[in-house]
mmCIF file of N, CA and C in Angstrom:
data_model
loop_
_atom_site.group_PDB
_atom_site.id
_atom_site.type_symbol
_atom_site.label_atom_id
_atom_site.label_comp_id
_atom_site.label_asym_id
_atom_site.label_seq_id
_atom_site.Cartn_x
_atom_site.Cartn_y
_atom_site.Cartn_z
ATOM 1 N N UNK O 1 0.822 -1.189 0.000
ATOM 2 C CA UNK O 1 0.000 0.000 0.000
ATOM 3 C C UNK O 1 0.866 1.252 0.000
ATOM 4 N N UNK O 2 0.384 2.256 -0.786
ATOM 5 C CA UNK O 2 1.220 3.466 -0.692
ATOM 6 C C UNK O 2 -0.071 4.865 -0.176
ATOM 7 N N UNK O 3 0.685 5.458 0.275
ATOM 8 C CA UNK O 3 -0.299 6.822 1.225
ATOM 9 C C UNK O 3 -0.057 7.940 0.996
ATOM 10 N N UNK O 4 -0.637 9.039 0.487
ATOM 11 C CA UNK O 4 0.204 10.146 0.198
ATOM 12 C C UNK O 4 -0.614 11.086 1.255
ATOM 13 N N UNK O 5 -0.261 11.430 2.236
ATOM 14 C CA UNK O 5 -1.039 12.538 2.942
ATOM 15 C C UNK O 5 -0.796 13.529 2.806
ATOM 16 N N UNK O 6 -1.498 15.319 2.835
ATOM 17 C CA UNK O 6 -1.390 16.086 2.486
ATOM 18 C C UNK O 6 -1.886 16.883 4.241
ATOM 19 N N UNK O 7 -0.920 17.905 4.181
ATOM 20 C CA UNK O 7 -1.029 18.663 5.051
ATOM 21 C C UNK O 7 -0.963 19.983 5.094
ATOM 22 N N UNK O 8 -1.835 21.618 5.553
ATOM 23 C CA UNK O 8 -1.172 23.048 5.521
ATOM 24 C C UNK O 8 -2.238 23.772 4.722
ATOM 25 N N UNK O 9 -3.536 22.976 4.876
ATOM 26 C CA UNK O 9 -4.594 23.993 3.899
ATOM 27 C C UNK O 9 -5.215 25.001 4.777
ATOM 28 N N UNK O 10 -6.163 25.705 4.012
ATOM 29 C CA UNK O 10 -6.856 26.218 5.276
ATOM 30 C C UNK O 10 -7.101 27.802 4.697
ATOM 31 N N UNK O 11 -7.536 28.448 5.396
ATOM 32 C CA UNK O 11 -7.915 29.925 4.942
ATOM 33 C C UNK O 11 -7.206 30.868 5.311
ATOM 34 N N UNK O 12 -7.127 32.063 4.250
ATOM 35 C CA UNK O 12 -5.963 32.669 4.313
ATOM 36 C C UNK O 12 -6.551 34.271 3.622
ATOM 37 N N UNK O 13 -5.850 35.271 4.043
ATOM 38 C CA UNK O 13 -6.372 36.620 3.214
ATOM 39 C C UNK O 13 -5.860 36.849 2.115
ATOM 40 N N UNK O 14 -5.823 37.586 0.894
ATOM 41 C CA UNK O 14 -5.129 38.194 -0.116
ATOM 42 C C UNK O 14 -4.012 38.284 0.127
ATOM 43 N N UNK O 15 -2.567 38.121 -0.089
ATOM 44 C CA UNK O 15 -1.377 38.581 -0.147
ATOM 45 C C UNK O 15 -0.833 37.590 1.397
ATOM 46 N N UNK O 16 -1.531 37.105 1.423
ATOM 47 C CA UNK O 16 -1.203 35.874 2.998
ATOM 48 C C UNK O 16 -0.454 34.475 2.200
ATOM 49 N N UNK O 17 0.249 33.715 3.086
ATOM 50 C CA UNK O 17 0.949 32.461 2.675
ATOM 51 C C UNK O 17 0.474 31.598 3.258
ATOM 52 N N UNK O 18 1.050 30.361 3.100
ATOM 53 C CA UNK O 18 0.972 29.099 3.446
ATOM 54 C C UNK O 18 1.597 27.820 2.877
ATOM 55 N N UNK O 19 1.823 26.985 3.512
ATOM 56 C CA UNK O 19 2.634 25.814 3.134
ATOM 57 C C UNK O 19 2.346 24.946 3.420
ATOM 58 N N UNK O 20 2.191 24.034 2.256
ATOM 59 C CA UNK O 20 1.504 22.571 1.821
ATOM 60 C C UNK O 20 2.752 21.756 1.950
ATOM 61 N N UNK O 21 2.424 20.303 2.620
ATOM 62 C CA UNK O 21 3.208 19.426 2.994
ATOM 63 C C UNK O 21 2.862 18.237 2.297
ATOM 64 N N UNK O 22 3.328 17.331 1.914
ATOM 65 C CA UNK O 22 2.800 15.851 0.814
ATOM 66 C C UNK O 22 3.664 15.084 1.464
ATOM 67 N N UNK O 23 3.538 13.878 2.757
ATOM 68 C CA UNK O 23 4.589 12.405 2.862
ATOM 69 C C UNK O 23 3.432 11.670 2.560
ATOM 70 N N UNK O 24 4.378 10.466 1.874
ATOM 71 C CA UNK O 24 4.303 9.567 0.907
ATOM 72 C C UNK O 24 4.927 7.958 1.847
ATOM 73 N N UNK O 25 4.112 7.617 1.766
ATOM 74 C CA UNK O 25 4.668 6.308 2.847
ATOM 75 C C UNK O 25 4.280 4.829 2.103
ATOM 76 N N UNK O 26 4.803 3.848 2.702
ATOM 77 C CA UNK O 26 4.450 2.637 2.233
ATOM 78 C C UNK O 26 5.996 2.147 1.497
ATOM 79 N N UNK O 27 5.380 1.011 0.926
ATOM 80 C CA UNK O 27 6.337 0.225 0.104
ATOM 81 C C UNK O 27 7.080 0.829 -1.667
ATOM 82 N N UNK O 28 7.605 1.341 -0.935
ATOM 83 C CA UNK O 28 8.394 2.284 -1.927
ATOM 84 C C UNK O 28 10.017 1.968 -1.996
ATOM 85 N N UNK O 29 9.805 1.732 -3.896
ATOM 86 C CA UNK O 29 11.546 1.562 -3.954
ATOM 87 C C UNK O 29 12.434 3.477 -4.291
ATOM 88 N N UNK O 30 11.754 4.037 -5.041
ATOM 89 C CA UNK O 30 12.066 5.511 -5.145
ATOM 90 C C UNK O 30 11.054 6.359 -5.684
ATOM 91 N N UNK O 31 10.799 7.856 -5.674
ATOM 92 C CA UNK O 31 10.010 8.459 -6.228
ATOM 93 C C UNK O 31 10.709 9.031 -7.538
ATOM 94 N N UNK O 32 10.226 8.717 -8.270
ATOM 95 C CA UNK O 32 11.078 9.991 -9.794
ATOM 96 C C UNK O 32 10.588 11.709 -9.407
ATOM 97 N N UNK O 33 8.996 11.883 -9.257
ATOM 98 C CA UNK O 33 8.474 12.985 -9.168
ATOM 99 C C UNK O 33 7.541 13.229 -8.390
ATOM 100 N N UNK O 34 6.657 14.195 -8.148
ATOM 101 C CA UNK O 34 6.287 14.487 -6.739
ATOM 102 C C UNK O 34 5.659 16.289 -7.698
ATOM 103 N N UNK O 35 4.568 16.144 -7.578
ATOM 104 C CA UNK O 35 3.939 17.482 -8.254
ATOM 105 C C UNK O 35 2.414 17.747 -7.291
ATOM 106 N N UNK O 36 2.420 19.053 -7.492
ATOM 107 C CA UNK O 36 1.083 19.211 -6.958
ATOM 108 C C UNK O 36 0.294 20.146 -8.162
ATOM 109 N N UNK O 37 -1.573 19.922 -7.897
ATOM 110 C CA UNK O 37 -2.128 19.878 -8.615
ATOM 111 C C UNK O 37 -3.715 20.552 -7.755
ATOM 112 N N UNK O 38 -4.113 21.032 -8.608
ATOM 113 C CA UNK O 38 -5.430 21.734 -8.332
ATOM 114 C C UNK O 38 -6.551 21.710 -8.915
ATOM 115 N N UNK O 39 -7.766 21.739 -7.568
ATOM 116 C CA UNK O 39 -8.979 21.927 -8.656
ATOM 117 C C UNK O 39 -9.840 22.756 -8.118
ATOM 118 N N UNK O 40 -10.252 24.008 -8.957
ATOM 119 C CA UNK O 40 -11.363 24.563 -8.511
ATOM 120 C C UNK O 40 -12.678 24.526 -8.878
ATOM 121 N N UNK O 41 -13.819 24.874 -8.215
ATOM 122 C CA UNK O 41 -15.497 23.965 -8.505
ATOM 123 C C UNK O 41 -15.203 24.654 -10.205
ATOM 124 N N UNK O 42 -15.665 23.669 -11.000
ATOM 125 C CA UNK O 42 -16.744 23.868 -11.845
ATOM 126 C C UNK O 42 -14.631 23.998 -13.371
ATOM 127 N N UNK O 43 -13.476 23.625 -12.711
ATOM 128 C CA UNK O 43 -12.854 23.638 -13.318
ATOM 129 C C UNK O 43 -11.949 22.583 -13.473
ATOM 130 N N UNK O 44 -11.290 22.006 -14.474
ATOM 131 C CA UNK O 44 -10.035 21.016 -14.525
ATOM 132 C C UNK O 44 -9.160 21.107 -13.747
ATOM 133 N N UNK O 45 -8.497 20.016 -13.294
ATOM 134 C CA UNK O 45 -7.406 20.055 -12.569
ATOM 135 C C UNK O 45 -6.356 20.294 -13.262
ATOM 136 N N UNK O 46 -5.890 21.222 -13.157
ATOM 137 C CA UNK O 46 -4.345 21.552 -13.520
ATOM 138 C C UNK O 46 -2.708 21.294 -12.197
ATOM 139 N N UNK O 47 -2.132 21.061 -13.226
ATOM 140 C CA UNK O 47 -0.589 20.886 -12.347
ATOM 141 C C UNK O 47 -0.312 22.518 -11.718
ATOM 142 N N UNK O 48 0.043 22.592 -10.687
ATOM 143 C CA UNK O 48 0.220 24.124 -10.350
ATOM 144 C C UNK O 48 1.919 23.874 -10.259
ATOM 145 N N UNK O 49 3.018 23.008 -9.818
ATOM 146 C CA UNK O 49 4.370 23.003 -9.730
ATOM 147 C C UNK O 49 4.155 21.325 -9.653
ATOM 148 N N UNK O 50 5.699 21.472 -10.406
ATOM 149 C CA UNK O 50 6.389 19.390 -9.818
ATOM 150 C C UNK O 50 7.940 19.770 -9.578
ATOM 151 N N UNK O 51 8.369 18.473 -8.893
ATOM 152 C CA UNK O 51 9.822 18.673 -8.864
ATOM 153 C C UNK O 51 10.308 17.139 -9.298
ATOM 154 N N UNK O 52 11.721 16.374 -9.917
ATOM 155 C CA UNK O 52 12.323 15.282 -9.797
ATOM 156 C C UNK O 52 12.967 15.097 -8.248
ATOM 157 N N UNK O 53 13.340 14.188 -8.535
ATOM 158 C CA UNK O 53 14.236 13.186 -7.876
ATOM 159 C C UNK O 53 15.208 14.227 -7.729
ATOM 160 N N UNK O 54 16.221 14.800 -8.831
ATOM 161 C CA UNK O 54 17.373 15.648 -8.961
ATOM 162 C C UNK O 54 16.814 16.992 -8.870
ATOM 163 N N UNK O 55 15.864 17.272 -8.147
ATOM 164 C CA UNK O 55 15.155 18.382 -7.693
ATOM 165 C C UNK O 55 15.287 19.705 -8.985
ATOM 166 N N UNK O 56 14.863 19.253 -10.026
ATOM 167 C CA UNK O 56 14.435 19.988 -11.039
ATOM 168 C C UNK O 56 13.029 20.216 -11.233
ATOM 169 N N UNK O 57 12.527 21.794 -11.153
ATOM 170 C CA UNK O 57 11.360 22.541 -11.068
ATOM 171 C C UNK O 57 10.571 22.929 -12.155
ATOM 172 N N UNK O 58 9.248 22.664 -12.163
ATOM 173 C CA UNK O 58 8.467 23.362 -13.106
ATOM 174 C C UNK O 58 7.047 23.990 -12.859
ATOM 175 N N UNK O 59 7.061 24.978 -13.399
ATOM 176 C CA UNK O 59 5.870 25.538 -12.567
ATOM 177 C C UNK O 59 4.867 26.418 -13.673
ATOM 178 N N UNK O 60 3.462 26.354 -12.995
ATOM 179 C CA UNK O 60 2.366 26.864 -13.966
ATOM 180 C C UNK O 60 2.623 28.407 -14.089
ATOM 181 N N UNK O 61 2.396 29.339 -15.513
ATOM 182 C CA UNK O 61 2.493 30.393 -15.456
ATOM 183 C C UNK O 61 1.815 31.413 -14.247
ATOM 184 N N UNK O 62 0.516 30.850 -13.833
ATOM 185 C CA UNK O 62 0.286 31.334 -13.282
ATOM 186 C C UNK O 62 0.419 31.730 -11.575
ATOM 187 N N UNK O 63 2.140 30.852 -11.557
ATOM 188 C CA UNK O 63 2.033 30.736 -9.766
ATOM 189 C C UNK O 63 3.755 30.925 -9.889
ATOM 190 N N UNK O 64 4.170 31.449 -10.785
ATOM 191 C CA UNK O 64 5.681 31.648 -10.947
ATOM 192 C C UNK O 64 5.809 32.990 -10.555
ATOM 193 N N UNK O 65 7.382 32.837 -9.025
ATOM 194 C CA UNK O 65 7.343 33.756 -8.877
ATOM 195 C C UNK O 65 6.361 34.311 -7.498
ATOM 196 N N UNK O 66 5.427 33.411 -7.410
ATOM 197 C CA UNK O 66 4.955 33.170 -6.066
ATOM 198 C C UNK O 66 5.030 31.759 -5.243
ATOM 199 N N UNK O 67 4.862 31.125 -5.723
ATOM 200 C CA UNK O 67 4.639 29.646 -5.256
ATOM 201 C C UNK O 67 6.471 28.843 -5.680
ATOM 202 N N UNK O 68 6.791 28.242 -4.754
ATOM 203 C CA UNK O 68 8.328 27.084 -4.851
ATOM 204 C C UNK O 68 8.011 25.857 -4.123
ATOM 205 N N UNK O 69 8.088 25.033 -4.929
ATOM 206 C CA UNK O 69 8.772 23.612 -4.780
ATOM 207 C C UNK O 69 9.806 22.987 -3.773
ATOM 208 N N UNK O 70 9.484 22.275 -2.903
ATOM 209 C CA UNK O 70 11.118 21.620 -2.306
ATOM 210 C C UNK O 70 10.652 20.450 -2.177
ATOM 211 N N UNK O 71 11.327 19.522 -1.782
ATOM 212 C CA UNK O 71 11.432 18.067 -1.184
ATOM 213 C C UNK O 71 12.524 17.789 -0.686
ATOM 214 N N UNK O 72 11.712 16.936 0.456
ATOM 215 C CA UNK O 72 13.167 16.208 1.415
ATOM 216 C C UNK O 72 13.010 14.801 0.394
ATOM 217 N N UNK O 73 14.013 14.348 -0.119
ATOM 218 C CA UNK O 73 13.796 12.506 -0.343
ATOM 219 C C UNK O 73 13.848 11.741 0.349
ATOM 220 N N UNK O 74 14.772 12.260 1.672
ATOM 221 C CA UNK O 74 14.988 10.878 2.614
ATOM 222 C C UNK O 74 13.328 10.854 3.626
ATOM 223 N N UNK O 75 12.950 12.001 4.141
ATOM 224 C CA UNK O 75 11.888 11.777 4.522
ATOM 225 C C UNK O 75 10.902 11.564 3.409
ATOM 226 N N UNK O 76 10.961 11.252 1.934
ATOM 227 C CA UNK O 76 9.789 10.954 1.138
ATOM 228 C C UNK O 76 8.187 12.295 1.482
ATOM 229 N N UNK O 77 8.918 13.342 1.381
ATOM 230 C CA UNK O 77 7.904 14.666 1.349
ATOM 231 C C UNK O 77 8.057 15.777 0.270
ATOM 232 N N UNK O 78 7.192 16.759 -0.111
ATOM 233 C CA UNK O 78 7.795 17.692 -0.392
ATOM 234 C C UNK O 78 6.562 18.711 0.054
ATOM 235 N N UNK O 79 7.134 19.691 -0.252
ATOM 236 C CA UNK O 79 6.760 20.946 0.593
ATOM 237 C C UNK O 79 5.953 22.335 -0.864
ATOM 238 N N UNK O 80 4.982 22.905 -0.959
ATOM 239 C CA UNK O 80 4.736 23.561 -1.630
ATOM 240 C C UNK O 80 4.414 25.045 -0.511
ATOM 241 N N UNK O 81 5.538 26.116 -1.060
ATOM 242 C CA UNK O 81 5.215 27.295 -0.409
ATOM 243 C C UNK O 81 4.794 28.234 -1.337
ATOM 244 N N UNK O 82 3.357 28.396 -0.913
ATOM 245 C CA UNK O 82 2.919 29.611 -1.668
ATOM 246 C C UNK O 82 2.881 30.981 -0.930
ATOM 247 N N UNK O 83 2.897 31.570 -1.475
ATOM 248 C CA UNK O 83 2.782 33.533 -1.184
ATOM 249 C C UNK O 83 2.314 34.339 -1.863
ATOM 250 N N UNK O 84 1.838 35.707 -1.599
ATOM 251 C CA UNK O 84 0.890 36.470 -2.518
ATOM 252 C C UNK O 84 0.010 35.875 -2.887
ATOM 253 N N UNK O 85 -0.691 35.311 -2.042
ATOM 254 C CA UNK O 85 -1.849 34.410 -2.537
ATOM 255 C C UNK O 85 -2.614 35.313 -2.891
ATOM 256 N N UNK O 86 -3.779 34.704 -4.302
ATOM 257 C CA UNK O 86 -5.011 35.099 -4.280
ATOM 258 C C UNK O 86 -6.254 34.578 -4.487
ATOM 259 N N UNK O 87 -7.416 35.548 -4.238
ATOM 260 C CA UNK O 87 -8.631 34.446 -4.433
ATOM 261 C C UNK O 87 -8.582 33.708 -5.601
ATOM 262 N N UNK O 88 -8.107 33.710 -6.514
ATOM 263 C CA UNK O 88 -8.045 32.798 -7.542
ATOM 264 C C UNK O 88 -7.127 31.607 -7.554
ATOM 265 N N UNK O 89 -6.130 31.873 -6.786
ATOM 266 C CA UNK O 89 -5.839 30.248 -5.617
ATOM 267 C C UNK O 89 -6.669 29.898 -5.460
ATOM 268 N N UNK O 90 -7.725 29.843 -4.937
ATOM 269 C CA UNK O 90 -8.412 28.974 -4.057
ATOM 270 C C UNK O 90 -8.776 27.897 -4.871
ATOM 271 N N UNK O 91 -8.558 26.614 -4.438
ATOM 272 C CA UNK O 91 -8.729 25.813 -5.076
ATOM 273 C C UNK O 91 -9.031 24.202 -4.108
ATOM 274 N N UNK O 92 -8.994 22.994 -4.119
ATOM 275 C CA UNK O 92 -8.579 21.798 -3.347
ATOM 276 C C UNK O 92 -7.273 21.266 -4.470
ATOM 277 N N UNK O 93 -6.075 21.555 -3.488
ATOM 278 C CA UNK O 93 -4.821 20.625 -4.096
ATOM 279 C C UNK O 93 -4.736 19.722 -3.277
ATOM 280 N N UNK O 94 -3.687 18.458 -4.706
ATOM 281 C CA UNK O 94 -3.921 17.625 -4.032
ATOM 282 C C UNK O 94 -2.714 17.452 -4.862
ATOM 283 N N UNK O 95 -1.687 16.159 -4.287
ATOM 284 C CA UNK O 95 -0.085 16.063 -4.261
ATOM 285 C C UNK O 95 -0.206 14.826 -4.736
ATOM 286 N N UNK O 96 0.648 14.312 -5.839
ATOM 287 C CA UNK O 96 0.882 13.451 -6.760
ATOM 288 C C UNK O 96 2.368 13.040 -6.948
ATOM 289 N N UNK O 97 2.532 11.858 -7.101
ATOM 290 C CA UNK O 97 3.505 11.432 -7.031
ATOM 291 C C UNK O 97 3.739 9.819 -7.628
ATOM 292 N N UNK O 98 5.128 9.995 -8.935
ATOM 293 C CA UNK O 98 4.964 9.020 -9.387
ATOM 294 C C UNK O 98 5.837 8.355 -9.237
ATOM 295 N N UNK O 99 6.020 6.778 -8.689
ATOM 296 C CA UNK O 99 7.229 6.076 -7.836
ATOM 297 C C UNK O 99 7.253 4.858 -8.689
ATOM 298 N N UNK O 100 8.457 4.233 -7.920
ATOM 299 C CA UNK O 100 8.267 2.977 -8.261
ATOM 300 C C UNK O 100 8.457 2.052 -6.785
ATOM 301 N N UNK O 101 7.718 0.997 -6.923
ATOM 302 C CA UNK O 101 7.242 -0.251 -6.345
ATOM 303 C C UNK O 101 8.670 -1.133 -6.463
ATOM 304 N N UNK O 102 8.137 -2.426 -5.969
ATOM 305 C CA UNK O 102 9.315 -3.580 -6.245
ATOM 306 C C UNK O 102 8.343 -4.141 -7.165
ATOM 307 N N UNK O 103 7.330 -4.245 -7.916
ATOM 308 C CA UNK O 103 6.784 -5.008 -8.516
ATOM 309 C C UNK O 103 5.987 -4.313 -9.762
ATOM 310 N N UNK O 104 6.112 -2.961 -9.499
ATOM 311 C CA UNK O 104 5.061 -1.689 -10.502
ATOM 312 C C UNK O 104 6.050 -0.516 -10.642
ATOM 313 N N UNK O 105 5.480 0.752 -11.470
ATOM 314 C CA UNK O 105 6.053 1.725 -10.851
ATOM 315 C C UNK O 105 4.417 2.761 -11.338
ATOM 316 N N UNK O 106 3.833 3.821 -10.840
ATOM 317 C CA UNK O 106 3.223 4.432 -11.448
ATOM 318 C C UNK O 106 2.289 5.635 -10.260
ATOM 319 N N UNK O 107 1.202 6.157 -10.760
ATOM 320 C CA UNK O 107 0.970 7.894 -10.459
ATOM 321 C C UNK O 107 0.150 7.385 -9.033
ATOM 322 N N UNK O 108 0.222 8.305 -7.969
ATOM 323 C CA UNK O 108 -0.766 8.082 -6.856
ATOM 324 C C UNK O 108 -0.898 9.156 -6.449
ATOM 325 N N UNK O 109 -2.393 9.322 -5.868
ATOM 326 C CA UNK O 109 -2.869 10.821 -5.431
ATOM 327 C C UNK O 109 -3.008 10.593 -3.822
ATOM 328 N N UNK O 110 -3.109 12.022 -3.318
ATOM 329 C CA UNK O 110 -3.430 12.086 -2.074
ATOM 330 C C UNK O 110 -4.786 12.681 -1.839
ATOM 331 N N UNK O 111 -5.567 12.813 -0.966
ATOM 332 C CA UNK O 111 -6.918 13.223 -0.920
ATOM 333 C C UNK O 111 -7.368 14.315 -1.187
ATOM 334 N N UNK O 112 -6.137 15.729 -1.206
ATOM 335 C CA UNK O 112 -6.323 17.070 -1.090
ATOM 336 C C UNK O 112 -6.424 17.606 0.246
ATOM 337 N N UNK O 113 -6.229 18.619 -0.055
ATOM 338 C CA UNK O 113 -6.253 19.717 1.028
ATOM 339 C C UNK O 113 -6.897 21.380 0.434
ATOM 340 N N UNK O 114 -7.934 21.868 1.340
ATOM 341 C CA UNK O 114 -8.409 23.026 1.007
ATOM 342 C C UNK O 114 -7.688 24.292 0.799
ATOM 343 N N UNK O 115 -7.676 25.189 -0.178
ATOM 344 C CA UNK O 115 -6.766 26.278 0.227
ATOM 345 C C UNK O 115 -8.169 27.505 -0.251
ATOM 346 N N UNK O 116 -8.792 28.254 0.279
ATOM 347 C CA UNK O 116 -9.582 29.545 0.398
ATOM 348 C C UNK O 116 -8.365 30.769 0.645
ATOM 349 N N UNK O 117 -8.574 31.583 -0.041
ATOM 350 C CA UNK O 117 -8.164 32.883 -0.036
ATOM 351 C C UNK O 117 -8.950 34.058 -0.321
ATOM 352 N N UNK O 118 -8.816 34.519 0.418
ATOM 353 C CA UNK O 118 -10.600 35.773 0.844
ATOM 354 C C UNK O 118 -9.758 36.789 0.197
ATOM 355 N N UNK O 119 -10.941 37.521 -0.784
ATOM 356 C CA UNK O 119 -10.352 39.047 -1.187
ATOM 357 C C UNK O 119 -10.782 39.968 0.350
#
């Protein structure tokens, strides 16, 4: 079994921060990547940032410049810090991550976490 829990949502004002946490537990031989992803009502989920293994970054136009990427590997986490938030953040993210198994390798989600940002 693999677990991805998500932690650090919650409500926040205009121009306020916060930081999203993703560990990843279970029977795991390594992660390649580790991205987080969003959805707001009535819209697609889009990738908002991912990072590798060799901690190489990519991020949606629209959160560059506010929002960074990290991960620990040995604790199997990574960390999304956003800032200058706005109501158009608001969304439920949710942290993705694609590993490999001793027997598979492939994508697993975590449940989400709320993020509200009040004008």
């Amino acid at each position: 079994q693999v677990h991805l829990v998500e932690s650090g949502g919650g409500l926040v004002q205009a121009g306020g921060s916060l930081r999203l946490s993703c560990a990843v537990s279970g029977s795991i031989l390594s992660i390649h990547y580790m991205g987080w992803y969003r959805q707001a009502p009535g819209k697609e989920r889009e990738l908002v940032a991912g990072i590798t293994s060799g901690g190489s970054t990519n991020y949606a136009d629209s959160v560059k410049g506010r929002f960074s990427i990290s991960r620990v590997n040995a604790k199997n986490t990574a960390y999304l810090q956003m800032n200058s938030l706005k109501p158009e953040d608001t969304a439920v993210y949710y942290c993705n991550a694609h590993l490999a198994r001793w027997d598979s390798a492939g994508d697993y989600w975590g449940q989400g976490t709320q993020v509200t940002v009040s004008s």
